[in-house]
CSV table of C-alpha atoms in Angstrom, one decimal:
chain,number,residue,atom,x,y,z
A,24,UNK,CA,26.0,2.7,-24.3
A,25,UNK,CA,24.9,0.7,-27.0
A,26,UNK,CA,21.7,-0.7,-26.8
A,27,UNK,CA,20.6,-4.2,-27.4
A,28,UNK,CA,17.7,-6.3,-28.4
A,29,UNK,CA,14.3,-5.4,-30.0
A,30,UNK,CA,12.3,-2.7,-27.5
A,31,UNK,CA,9.3,-4.0,-29.1
A,32,UNK,CA,10.0,-7.6,-27.8
A,33,UNK,CA,10.0,-6.3,-24.6
A,34,UNK,CA,6.6,-4.3,-24.8
A,35,UNK,CA,4.9,-7.9,-26.6
A,36,UNK,CA,6.8,-9.8,-23.7
A,37,UNK,CA,5.3,-7.6,-20.7
A,38,UNK,CA,2.0,-7.3,-22.1
A,39,UNK,CA,1.9,-11.0,-21.9
A,40,UNK,CA,3.7,-11.4,-18.6
A,41,UNK,CA,0.8,-8.7,-17.5
A,42,UNK,CA,-1.8,-10.7,-19.0
A,43,UNK,CA,-1.0,-13.5,-17.7
A,44,UNK,CA,-0.6,-12.4,-14.1
A,45,UNK,CA,-4.1,-10.4,-13.8
A,46,UNK,CA,-5.5,-13.6,-15.4
A,47,UNK,CA,-4.3,-15.7,-12.8
A,48,UNK,CA,-5.6,-12.9,-9.8
A,49,UNK,CA,-8.8,-13.3,-11.3
A,50,UNK,CA,-8.8,-16.8,-11.6
A,51,UNK,CA,-7.8,-17.0,-8.0
A,52,UNK,CA,-10.2,-14.6,-6.9
A,53,UNK,CA,-13.2,-17.4,-8.3
A,54,UNK,CA,-11.4,-20.2,-6.9
A,55,UNK,CA,-9.7,-19.4,-3.3
A,56,UNK,CA,-11.5,-20.1,-0.3
A,57,UNK,CA,-12.1,-17.3,2.3
A,58,UNK,CA,-13.7,-14.9,-0.1
A,59,UNK,CA,-10.6,-12.7,-1.2
A,60,UNK,CA,-13.5,-10.9,-3.4
A,61,UNK,CA,-15.9,-10.8,-0.5
A,62,UNK,CA,-15.9,-6.9,0.3
A,63,UNK,CA,-16.5,-6.2,-3.0
A,64,UNK,CA,-19.5,-8.9,-3.5
A,65,UNK,CA,-20.7,-8.3,0.0
A,66,UNK,CA,-19.9,-4.9,1.8
A,67,UNK,CA,-19.1,-2.9,-1.5
A,68,UNK,CA,-22.3,-4.0,-3.2
A,69,UNK,CA,-24.7,-3.2,-0.5
A,70,UNK,CA,-23.4,0.0,-0.1
A,71,UNK,CA,-24.1,1.1,-3.5
A,72,UNK,CA,-27.3,-1.1,-3.6
A,73,UNK,CA,-28.4,1.0,-0.5
A,74,UNK,CA,-27.7,4.4,-2.3
A,75,UNK,CA,-29.8,3.4,-5.5
A,76,UNK,CA,-32.2,1.9,-3.9
A,77,UNK,CA,-32.8,4.1,-0.7
A,78,UNK,CA,-30.8,7.1,-2.1
A,79,UNK,CA,-28.5,6.9,1.5
A,80,UNK,CA,-25.1,6.9,0.2
A,81,UNK,CA,-22.3,6.4,2.9
A,82,UNK,CA,-20.2,9.4,3.3
A,83,UNK,CA,-22.8,11.6,2.3
A,84,UNK,CA,-25.9,11.1,4.1
A,85,UNK,CA,-24.2,9.1,7.1
A,86,UNK,CA,-20.7,8.1,8.6
A,87,UNK,CA,-18.2,6.1,7.0
A,88,UNK,CA,-15.2,3.7,7.3
A,89,UNK,CA,-13.5,5.4,3.9
A,90,UNK,CA,-12.8,9.0,2.6
A,91,UNK,CA,-15.6,10.1,0.0
A,92,UNK,CA,-13.5,9.5,-3.4
A,93,UNK,CA,-13.6,5.6,-2.3
A,94,UNK,CA,-17.3,5.3,-3.6
A,95,UNK,CA,-16.6,6.8,-7.0
A,96,UNK,CA,-14.6,3.2,-8.1
A,97,UNK,CA,-17.2,1.0,-6.0
A,98,UNK,CA,-20.2,3.1,-8.1
A,99,UNK,CA,-18.2,2.7,-11.4
A,100,UNK,CA,-17.9,-1.1,-10.6
A,101,UNK,CA,-21.5,-1.4,-10.7
A,102,UNK,CA,-22.6,0.5,-13.6
A,103,UNK,CA,-23.2,-2.9,-15.4
A,104,UNK,CA,-25.5,-4.2,-12.4
A,105,UNK,CA,-25.1,-4.7,-8.8
A,106,UNK,CA,-25.0,-8.3,-9.6
A,107,UNK,CA,-21.7,-8.1,-11.6
A,108,UNK,CA,-20.3,-5.6,-9.3
A,109,UNK,CA,-17.1,-8.2,-9.1
A,110,UNK,CA,-16.5,-9.0,-12.2
A,111,UNK,CA,-16.6,-5.1,-12.9
A,112,UNK,CA,-14.5,-4.6,-9.9
A,113,UNK,CA,-11.9,-6.5,-11.5
A,114,UNK,CA,-11.7,-5.0,-14.8
A,115,UNK,CA,-11.4,-2.1,-13.5
A,116,UNK,CA,-8.8,-3.2,-11.3
A,117,UNK,CA,-7.1,-4.7,-14.0
A,118,UNK,CA,-7.2,-1.6,-16.5
A,119,UNK,CA,-5.9,0.9,-13.3
A,120,UNK,CA,-2.9,-1.3,-13.0
A,121,UNK,CA,-2.3,-1.1,-16.5
A,122,UNK,CA,-2.4,2.7,-16.5
A,123,UNK,CA,0.4,2.5,-13.5
A,124,UNK,CA,2.6,0.3,-15.7
A,125,UNK,CA,2.4,2.8,-19.0
A,126,UNK,CA,3.5,6.0,-16.5
A,127,UNK,CA,6.4,3.4,-14.8
A,128,UNK,CA,7.4,1.9,-18.2
A,129,UNK,CA,10.3,4.1,-18.3
A,130,UNK,CA,11.9,3.4,-15.5
A,131,UNK,CA,14.7,0.9,-15.1
A,132,UNK,CA,16.5,-0.1,-12.2
A,133,UNK,CA,20.2,0.5,-13.4
A,134,UNK,CA,23.3,-0.7,-10.8
A,135,UNK,CA,21.3,-3.9,-9.4
A,136,UNK,CA,18.7,-6.4,-10.5
A,137,UNK,CA,21.4,-8.1,-13.1
A,138,UNK,CA,23.0,-4.9,-14.8
A,139,UNK,CA,26.8,-4.0,-13.9
A,140,UNK,CA,27.4,-1.4,-10.9
A,141,UNK,CA,28.2,1.1,-13.2
A,142,UNK,CA,25.1,1.1,-15.5
A,143,UNK,CA,27.6,0.5,-18.9
A,144,UNK,CA,26.9,-2.6,-20.3
A,145,UNK,CA,23.0,-2.9,-19.9
A,146,UNK,CA,20.1,-1.3,-19.4
A,147,UNK,CA,18.6,-2.2,-16.6
A,148,UNK,CA,15.2,-3.9,-15.7
A,149,UNK,CA,12.6,-2.1,-16.0
A,150,UNK,CA,10.8,-1.6,-12.4
A,151,UNK,CA,7.4,-2.4,-13.7
A,152,UNK,CA,8.7,-6.3,-13.9
A,153,UNK,CA,9.3,-6.0,-10.3
A,154,UNK,CA,5.8,-4.9,-9.3
A,155,UNK,CA,4.1,-7.5,-11.9
A,156,UNK,CA,6.3,-10.2,-9.8
A,157,UNK,CA,5.0,-8.4,-6.4
A,158,UNK,CA,1.4,-8.5,-7.3
A,159,UNK,CA,1.5,-12.7,-8.2
A,160,UNK,CA,3.7,-13.0,-4.9
A,161,UNK,CA,0.4,-10.9,-2.9
A,162,UNK,CA,-2.1,-12.7,-4.6
A,163,UNK,CA,-5.8,-12.1,-5.6
A,164,UNK,CA,-6.1,-9.9,-2.5
A,165,UNK,CA,-3.9,-7.3,-4.8
A,166,UNK,CA,-6.9,-6.7,-6.8
A,167,UNK,CA,-10.0,-7.3,-4.4
A,168,UNK,CA,-9.6,-4.2,-2.0
A,169,UNK,CA,-9.9,-0.1,-2.4
A,170,UNK,CA,-6.6,-0.2,-1.6
A,171,UNK,CA,-5.8,-1.1,-5.3
A,172,UNK,CA,-7.1,2.2,-6.2
A,173,UNK,CA,-5.1,4.1,-3.9
A,174,UNK,CA,-2.0,2.0,-4.4
A,175,UNK,CA,-2.1,3.0,-8.1
A,176,UNK,CA,-3.0,6.6,-7.8
A,177,UNK,CA,0.1,7.2,-5.4
A,178,UNK,CA,2.3,4.7,-8.3
A,179,UNK,CA,1.4,7.0,-10.9
A,180,UNK,CA,2.5,9.7,-8.7
A,181,UNK,CA,6.0,8.2,-8.5
A,182,UNK,CA,6.2,8.9,-11.8
A,183,UNK,CA,5.9,12.6,-11.5
A,184,UNK,CA,8.2,13.2,-8.1
A,185,UNK,CA,11.2,14.1,-10.0
A,186,UNK,CA,9.8,16.4,-13.0
A,187,UNK,CA,6.4,17.6,-11.7
A,188,UNK,CA,6.0,17.2,-7.8
A,189,UNK,CA,3.3,19.5,-7.9
A,190,UNK,CA,1.2,16.6,-9.8
A,191,UNK,CA,2.8,14.2,-7.5
A,192,UNK,CA,1.1,15.8,-4.6
A,193,UNK,CA,-2.1,15.8,-6.3
A,194,UNK,CA,-2.1,11.8,-7.2
A,195,UNK,CA,-1.0,11.3,-3.8
A,196,UNK,CA,-3.9,13.4,-2.4
A,197,UNK,CA,-6.6,11.6,-4.8
A,198,UNK,CA,-4.8,8.3,-3.1
A,199,UNK,CA,-5.1,9.8,0.4
A,200,UNK,CA,-9.0,10.7,-0.4
A,201,UNK,CA,-9.7,7.0,-1.1
A,202,UNK,CA,-7.7,5.4,1.6
A,203,UNK,CA,-5.8,7.3,3.5
A,204,UNK,CA,-2.0,6.4,3.9
A,205,UNK,CA,-0.9,8.3,0.8
A,206,UNK,CA,-1.0,11.3,2.9
A,207,UNK,CA,2.7,10.3,4.0
A,208,UNK,CA,3.7,10.5,0.4
A,209,UNK,CA,2.3,14.4,0.2
A,210,UNK,CA,4.4,14.9,4.1
A,211,UNK,CA,7.6,12.9,2.5
A,212,UNK,CA,7.4,16.0,-0.3
A,213,UNK,CA,7.2,18.8,1.5
A,214,UNK,CA,10.2,17.3,3.6
A,215,UNK,CA,12.3,17.1,0.9
A,216,UNK,CA,11.5,18.5,-2.2
A,217,UNK,CA,13.5,21.5,-1.2
A,218,UNK,CA,12.4,24.8,-4.0
A,219,UNK,CA,9.4,22.8,-4.9
A,220,UNK,CA,7.2,22.8,-1.7
A,221,UNK,CA,5.1,25.8,-2.8
A,222,UNK,CA,4.2,23.5,-5.7
A,223,UNK,CA,3.6,20.5,-3.4
A,224,UNK,CA,1.2,22.3,-1.3
A,225,UNK,CA,-1.1,23.6,-4.0
A,226,UNK,CA,-1.3,20.3,-5.6
A,227,UNK,CA,-2.5,18.9,-2.3
A,228,UNK,CA,-4.8,21.9,-1.1
A,229,UNK,CA,-6.5,22.3,-4.8
A,230,UNK,CA,-7.4,18.9,-5.3
A,231,UNK,CA,-8.9,18.4,-1.8
A,232,UNK,CA,-10.5,21.5,-2.7
A,233,UNK,CA,-12.4,20.1,-5.3
A,234,UNK,CA,-13.4,17.1,-3.6
A,235,UNK,CA,-14.5,19.1,-0.5
A,236,UNK,CA,-16.3,21.5,-2.8
A,237,UNK,CA,-18.3,18.2,-4.3
A,238,UNK,CA,-19.1,16.5,-1.6
A,239,UNK,CA,-20.1,19.5,0.2
A,240,UNK,CA,-22.6,20.6,-2.9
A,241,UNK,CA,-24.0,16.6,-2.5
A,242,UNK,CA,-24.6,17.4,0.9
A,243,UNK,CA,-21.9,15.5,2.3
A,244,UNK,CA,-20.6,18.0,4.8
A,245,UNK,CA,-21.3,16.7,8.4
A,246,UNK,CA,-19.5,13.2,7.6
A,247,UNK,CA,-16.6,14.5,5.5
A,248,UNK,CA,-14.0,13.5,7.9
A,249,UNK,CA,-16.4,10.7,9.6
A,250,UNK,CA,-13.8,8.2,8.5
A,251,UNK,CA,-11.1,9.5,10.9
A,252,UNK,CA,-13.3,8.6,14.6
A,253,UNK,CA,-14.1,4.7,12.5
A,254,UNK,CA,-11.1,3.4,13.7
A,255,UNK,CA,-10.8,4.5,17.3
A,256,UNK,CA,-12.6,1.7,18.9
A,257,UNK,CA,-11.0,-0.9,16.8
A,258,UNK,CA,-9.2,-3.5,19.2
A,259,UNK,CA,-6.3,-5.8,18.1
A,260,UNK,CA,-7.0,-7.1,14.8
A,261,UNK,CA,-5.5,-11.2,14.5
A,262,UNK,CA,-3.0,-10.7,11.6
A,263,UNK,CA,-1.3,-7.3,13.1
A,264,UNK,CA,2.1,-7.8,14.3
A,265,UNK,CA,0.9,-6.3,17.7
A,266,UNK,CA,-1.4,-9.0,17.9
A,267,UNK,CA,0.9,-11.9,17.5
A,268,UNK,CA,2.1,-12.9,20.9
A,269,UNK,CA,-1.7,-12.8,21.9
A,270,UNK,CA,-2.4,-15.4,19.1
A,271,UNK,CA,0.0,-17.3,20.4
A,272,UNK,CA,-1.6,-17.1,24.3
A,273,UNK,CA,-5.1,-18.2,22.5
A,274,UNK,CA,-3.3,-21.1,21.0
A,275,UNK,CA,-1.6,-22.1,24.0
A,276,UNK,CA,-5.3,-22.0,26.0
A,277,UNK,CA,-4.5,-18.9,28.0
A,278,UNK,CA,-7.4,-17.6,30.3
A,279,UNK,CA,-9.3,-14.9,28.4
A,280,UNK,CA,-7.4,-15.3,25.2
A,281,UNK,CA,-9.5,-16.3,22.1
A,282,UNK,CA,-10.4,-14.9,18.4
A,283,UNK,CA,-13.5,-13.3,17.9
A,284,UNK,CA,-15.7,-11.5,15.4
A,285,UNK,CA,-16.4,-7.9,15.6
A,286,UNK,CA,-20.0,-7.5,14.2
A,287,UNK,CA,-19.6,-4.0,14.0
A,288,UNK,CA,-17.2,-3.4,11.9
A,289,UNK,CA,-16.5,-7.0,10.3
A,290,UNK,CA,-13.5,-8.3,11.3
A,291,UNK,CA,-11.6,-10.9,13.2
A,292,UNK,CA,-10.0,-9.7,16.3
A,293,UNK,CA,-8.3,-10.9,19.7
A,294,UNK,CA,-8.8,-10.5,23.3
A,295,UNK,CA,-7.1,-11.6,26.6
A,296,UNK,CA,-5.1,-9.7,29.1
A,297,UNK,CA,-3.1,-6.8,27.6
A,298,UNK,CA,-4.7,-6.5,24.3
A,299,UNK,CA,-6.5,-3.5,25.4
A,300,UNK,CA,-3.3,-1.8,26.2
A,301,UNK,CA,-1.7,-2.6,23.3
A,302,UNK,CA,-4.3,-1.6,21.0
A,303,UNK,CA,-4.4,1.8,23.2
A,304,UNK,CA,-0.2,2.1,22.5
A,305,UNK,CA,-0.2,1.7,18.7
A,306,UNK,CA,-1.5,5.1,17.7
A,307,UNK,CA,1.3,7.0,20.3
A,308,UNK,CA,3.7,4.4,18.9
A,309,UNK,CA,3.3,4.7,15.4
A,310,UNK,CA,3.4,8.5,15.9
A,311,UNK,CA,7.0,8.2,17.7
A,312,UNK,CA,8.4,5.9,14.9
A,313,UNK,CA,7.1,9.0,12.6
A,314,UNK,CA,8.5,11.6,14.1
A,315,UNK,CA,12.0,10.0,14.4
A,316,UNK,CA,11.8,9.1,11.1
A,317,UNK,CA,11.2,12.6,10.1
A,318,UNK,CA,13.9,13.8,12.4
A,319,UNK,CA,16.6,11.2,10.9
A,320,UNK,CA,15.8,12.4,7.6
A,321,UNK,CA,16.4,16.0,8.0
A,322,UNK,CA,19.3,15.1,10.2
A,323,UNK,CA,20.9,13.4,7.1
A,324,UNK,CA,19.5,15.9,4.9
A,325,UNK,CA,21.4,18.9,6.8
A,326,UNK,CA,24.6,16.9,6.5
A,327,UNK,CA,24.6,16.2,2.8
A,328,UNK,CA,22.6,13.2,2.3
A,329,UNK,CA,20.9,13.2,-1.7
A,330,UNK,CA,17.3,14.6,-0.7
A,331,UNK,CA,16.1,12.8,-3.8
A,332,UNK,CA,17.9,9.3,-2.6
A,333,UNK,CA,16.5,10.2,1.2
A,334,UNK,CA,12.7,10.5,-0.1
A,335,UNK,CA,11.7,6.9,-1.0
A,336,UNK,CA,13.5,5.9,2.3
A,337,UNK,CA,11.8,7.8,4.7
A,338,UNK,CA,8.5,7.6,2.8
A,339,UNK,CA,9.3,3.4,2.9
A,340,UNK,CA,9.8,4.5,7.0
A,341,UNK,CA,6.6,5.8,6.8
A,342,UNK,CA,4.5,2.9,4.9
A,343,UNK,CA,6.3,0.3,7.3
A,344,UNK,CA,5.1,2.3,10.4
A,345,UNK,CA,1.3,2.3,9.4
A,346,UNK,CA,1.8,-1.5,8.8
A,347,UNK,CA,4.0,-2.6,11.7
A,348,UNK,CA,2.6,-0.8,14.5
A,349,UNK,CA,-1.2,-0.7,13.3
A,350,UNK,CA,-3.3,-2.5,15.6
A,351,UNK,CA,-5.4,-3.4,12.3
A,352,UNK,CA,-3.3,-5.8,10.0
A,353,UNK,CA,-5.6,-6.2,7.0
A,354,UNK,CA,-3.9,-8.4,4.7
A,355,UNK,CA,-4.0,-5.7,1.8
A,356,UNK,CA,-1.7,-3.3,3.5
A,357,UNK,CA,1.2,-5.6,2.4
A,358,UNK,CA,0.2,-4.2,-1.3
A,359,UNK,CA,1.2,-0.3,0.1
A,360,UNK,CA,4.5,-1.2,0.2
A,361,UNK,CA,5.0,-1.5,-3.6
A,362,UNK,CA,5.1,2.5,-3.9
A,363,UNK,CA,7.7,3.1,-1.9
A,364,UNK,CA,9.8,0.6,-3.3
A,365,UNK,CA,8.9,1.0,-6.8
A,366,UNK,CA,9.6,5.0,-5.8
A,367,UNK,CA,13.2,3.8,-4.1
A,368,UNK,CA,13.8,1.6,-7.5
A,369,UNK,CA,13.3,4.5,-9.8
A,370,UNK,CA,15.3,7.2,-8.1
A,371,UNK,CA,18.8,6.1,-9.7
A,372,UNK,CA,21.8,3.7,-9.5
A,373,UNK,CA,22.7,4.3,-5.6
A,374,UNK,CA,19.3,4.1,-4.6
A,375,UNK,CA,18.6,1.1,-6.3
A,376,UNK,CA,21.8,-0.6,-4.7
A,377,UNK,CA,20.2,0.4,-1.5
A,378,UNK,CA,16.7,-0.8,-2.7
A,379,UNK,CA,17.2,-4.3,-4.2
A,380,UNK,CA,17.3,-6.0,-1.1
A,381,UNK,CA,14.2,-4.8,0.5
A,382,UNK,CA,12.4,-5.3,-2.6
A,383,UNK,CA,13.7,-8.8,-2.8
A,384,UNK,CA,12.2,-9.3,0.9
A,385,UNK,CA,8.9,-8.1,-0.1
A,386,UNK,CA,8.5,-10.6,-1.9
A,387,UNK,CA,8.6,-13.7,0.6
A,388,UNK,CA,6.5,-11.0,2.6
A,389,UNK,CA,3.9,-11.1,0.3
A,390,UNK,CA,3.8,-14.8,-0.5
A,391,UNK,CA,3.4,-15.3,3.2
A,392,UNK,CA,0.6,-13.0,3.5
A,393,UNK,CA,-1.1,-14.8,0.7
A,394,UNK,CA,-0.7,-18.3,2.4
A,395,UNK,CA,-2.3,-16.2,5.5
A,396,UNK,CA,-5.1,-14.7,3.4
A,397,UNK,CA,-7.1,-15.9,1.6
A,398,UNK,CA,-5.3,-19.1,1.3
A,399,UNK,CA,-5.4,-20.6,4.7
A,400,UNK,CA,-7.2,-18.0,7.2
A,401,UNK,CA,-9.6,-20.3,8.1
A,402,UNK,CA,-6.7,-22.4,10.0
A,403,UNK,CA,-5.6,-18.8,11.3
A,404,UNK,CA,-9.0,-18.3,12.8
A,405,UNK,CA,-8.5,-22.0,14.3
A,406,UNK,CA,-5.2,-20.7,15.6
A,407,UNK,CA,-3.4,-23.9,13.7
A,408,UNK,CA,0.2,-23.7,14.9
A,409,UNK,CA,1.7,-24.0,11.7
A,410,UNK,CA,-0.5,-21.1,10.4
A,411,UNK,CA,0.5,-18.9,13.6
A,412,UNK,CA,4.7,-19.7,12.6
A,413,UNK,CA,3.7,-18.2,9.1
A,414,UNK,CA,1.6,-15.1,10.7
A,415,UNK,CA,4.9,-14.9,13.0
A,416,UNK,CA,7.6,-14.9,10.2
A,417,UNK,CA,5.4,-12.7,8.0
A,418,UNK,CA,5.0,-10.1,10.9
A,419,UNK,CA,8.9,-10.1,11.6
A,420,UNK,CA,9.5,-9.1,8.3
A,421,UNK,CA,7.3,-6.4,8.5
A,422,UNK,CA,9.1,-5.2,11.5
A,423,UNK,CA,12.3,-5.9,9.8
A,424,UNK,CA,11.6,-3.6,6.6
A,425,UNK,CA,10.5,-0.9,8.7
A,426,UNK,CA,13.7,-1.7,10.8
A,427,UNK,CA,16.2,-1.2,7.5
A,428,UNK,CA,14.7,2.0,7.2
A,429,UNK,CA,15.9,3.8,10.5
A,430,UNK,CA,19.2,1.8,10.0
A,431,UNK,CA,19.5,3.2,6.3
A,432,UNK,CA,18.6,6.8,7.1
A,433,UNK,CA,21.3,6.5,9.8
A,434,UNK,CA,24.0,5.5,8.0
A,435,UNK,CA,22.9,7.8,4.6
A,436,UNK,CA,23.7,10.8,7.6
A,437,UNK,CA,26.8,9.2,8.7
A,438,UNK,CA,28.1,8.4,5.2
A,439,UNK,CA,27.2,12.0,4.1
A,440,UNK,CA,29.4,13.2,6.9
A,441,UNK,CA,32.2,11.4,6.6
A,442,UNK,CA,32.2,12.5,2.8
A,443,UNK,CA,31.5,16.2,3.5
A,444,UNK,CA,34.7,15.9,6.3
């Protein structure tokens, strides 16, 4: 294959694009309505200030909503002072995104995104270009939450999935000790990285043991797992797919249906007939879909489907399930989709062809999310019909992405069976 073009031109072009996108995101955090950086400048700063002034650290001296590793980037962002934690946080997130891009730079999407189907006349498009577009589509929330840190850990882990699964597992585990959800990616490796399960398990256990040891030495043993119980009493958050029919009920004035602010956990939720039942069913529903996905993936693998191609589809099923069936619908959750999509785009030509439609669908999903928060969140709260339409479309896309993963696992299993026959 003859290479064309100057690689330095592409590198310089990407650096300029990276700087422009992150400058735009930084600027949007400053000018957007509805405080897109509010969690950092209000909540995170309060936790760090309390730790410094009163020697009371969340997760160590008391219960906390996040796993203990999340306190590290929060404290790092405040090294220049609590007053500048917002700037410190944004600078740290930009640096972390740059690290992720450096590790993912070598991966190209061949067989899709403009390269020929046989990959013979084009080197394909680097996967990081898609991620950059996705960040811009998602808007300031892509930098304004602790989820960014977990996502970067997971993206760097994707770069090691094929060559060093134990390292990938350790990085996914670091993400899980920051924001839980990357633990699902460790599960994917354990299920589908046949022949490497011992290394995957060792990577997860060794890093977890180190984190637990440090936490215990600091006196945090009683609250090490307090984050697990912090979500159990929540009602339906207004952005979640399960809350969508109740938001419309509130807009049409149904008795008891309304948006309210939960002072304890600092989030907007919806009340009304059936909301408690919907919130209660969310966790069992999530478990059922995850188990069904595992069964389908193992069935497809037994029929001869390539495990390297099954892995990102199963990873996307796990992540999409955590988003679409969750009673908490925080906008930053959409950023999680980047990890399995990048994984799929980096897993070879057949996987690229499979993931291109989802990579494209994720972009309007992110744009709609940015419209919901922070752009017009005040109009979501006041139940403006046009914003409820936007919210409904975004949630339909979330469910559609989840449905695609189920259909694709079935197709891969059937296809492998036909080839075997």
